Amino acid sequence: MPRPAFPKTLPEFMRLFSDEEACAQFVIAARWPEGFRCQRCAGNRSYVRKNQRELECAKCGYIGSVTAGTVMHGTRKPLSTWLLAAWLLVTDKRGVSSHQLERQLGLRHETAFQMLHKLRAAMVAPDRELLRGTNVIEGATIVTDDLSHYRDMPLAGYQRCVESTAHGMAHDDVLTHYHLVISNLKAWLAGTHHGRVEPKHLQAYLNEYAFRFNRRRNLPAAFARLLGIGTQIRGPTYHQLYTDDGEPGGWAHPASTGSEAEEDLPW
Ligand SMILES: [Zn+2]
């Protein structure tokens, strides 16, 4: 099956995803990179039904959903809207806010808000693992500032390196990378999101920040990943987003571990 193309520019996006049929073909090609297999008869020929949402097996007539098990599961919005939202989210370094998406795609704000949170849910791999084992951290050096709390902490086998102006370093040289990441994060939250991030949803925004940073060199894979294609991630429902974690049916944003490897997607 031909590899689905990834649009590098907006005009290219408009050309490649000109209608619902083209969008459905993209999702299908990304979802079955080895070619379609019917889950009932293992037949390998299918056609997309007129609604562009269902796939019918040419051999046994089994009808499956194009979007089942993705973040677009059960959506009433056009696939082109989802694809454009995901494309904007991966290609803009600053991401998009729900207010921007509302204006750009002509959505109700609640729809844009939910769509972005569903896309963010696919930014964390469901089978992620915590860092573990000794070979990962053996010989690791922890770089800290000179905060007095650190002095009495057990080092558990780590080396500690102190960066501090008290040790003769220039102020700007102390923990440069750490400060850069944190200041970029703060600028993003204050800029794109105008600082309006509820504590309940902060984890989802941190996941987005880490996702975009880790995949900045593989936008095509990030694009398919965001749509949850091949990852069986459906994301929170609107009701779940507005229900507290502790309440029945509440949604807790999954935490990224930072140890995720790049997925082996069909690009
Ligand atoms: Zn079949």
mmCIF file of N, CA and C and ligand atoms in Angstrom, residues 38 41 57 60, ligand 1:
data_model
loop_
_atom_site.group_PDB
_atom_site.id
_atom_site.type_symbol
_atom_site.label_atom_id
_atom_site.label_comp_id
_atom_site.label_asym_id
_atom_site.label_seq_id
_atom_site.Cartn_x
_atom_site.Cartn_y
_atom_site.Cartn_z
ATOM 1 N N CYS A 38 -9.727 -8.034 6.853
ATOM 2 C CA CYS A 38 -11.040 -8.111 7.494
ATOM 3 C C CYS A 38 -10.899 -8.872 8.813
ATOM 4 N N CYS A 41 -13.166 -12.364 8.227
ATOM 5 C CA CYS A 41 -12.799 -13.430 7.287
ATOM 6 C C CYS A 41 -11.363 -13.317 6.794
ATOM 7 N N CYS A 57 -16.080 -5.168 3.913
ATOM 8 C CA CYS A 57 -15.249 -6.239 3.361
ATOM 9 C C CYS A 57 -15.893 -6.729 2.056
ATOM 10 N N CYS A 60 -16.887 -10.826 2.641
ATOM 11 C CA CYS A 60 -17.963 -11.319 3.511
ATOM 12 C C CYS A 60 -18.989 -10.246 3.851
HETATM 13 ZN ZN ZN B 1 -14.639 -10.217 5.566
#
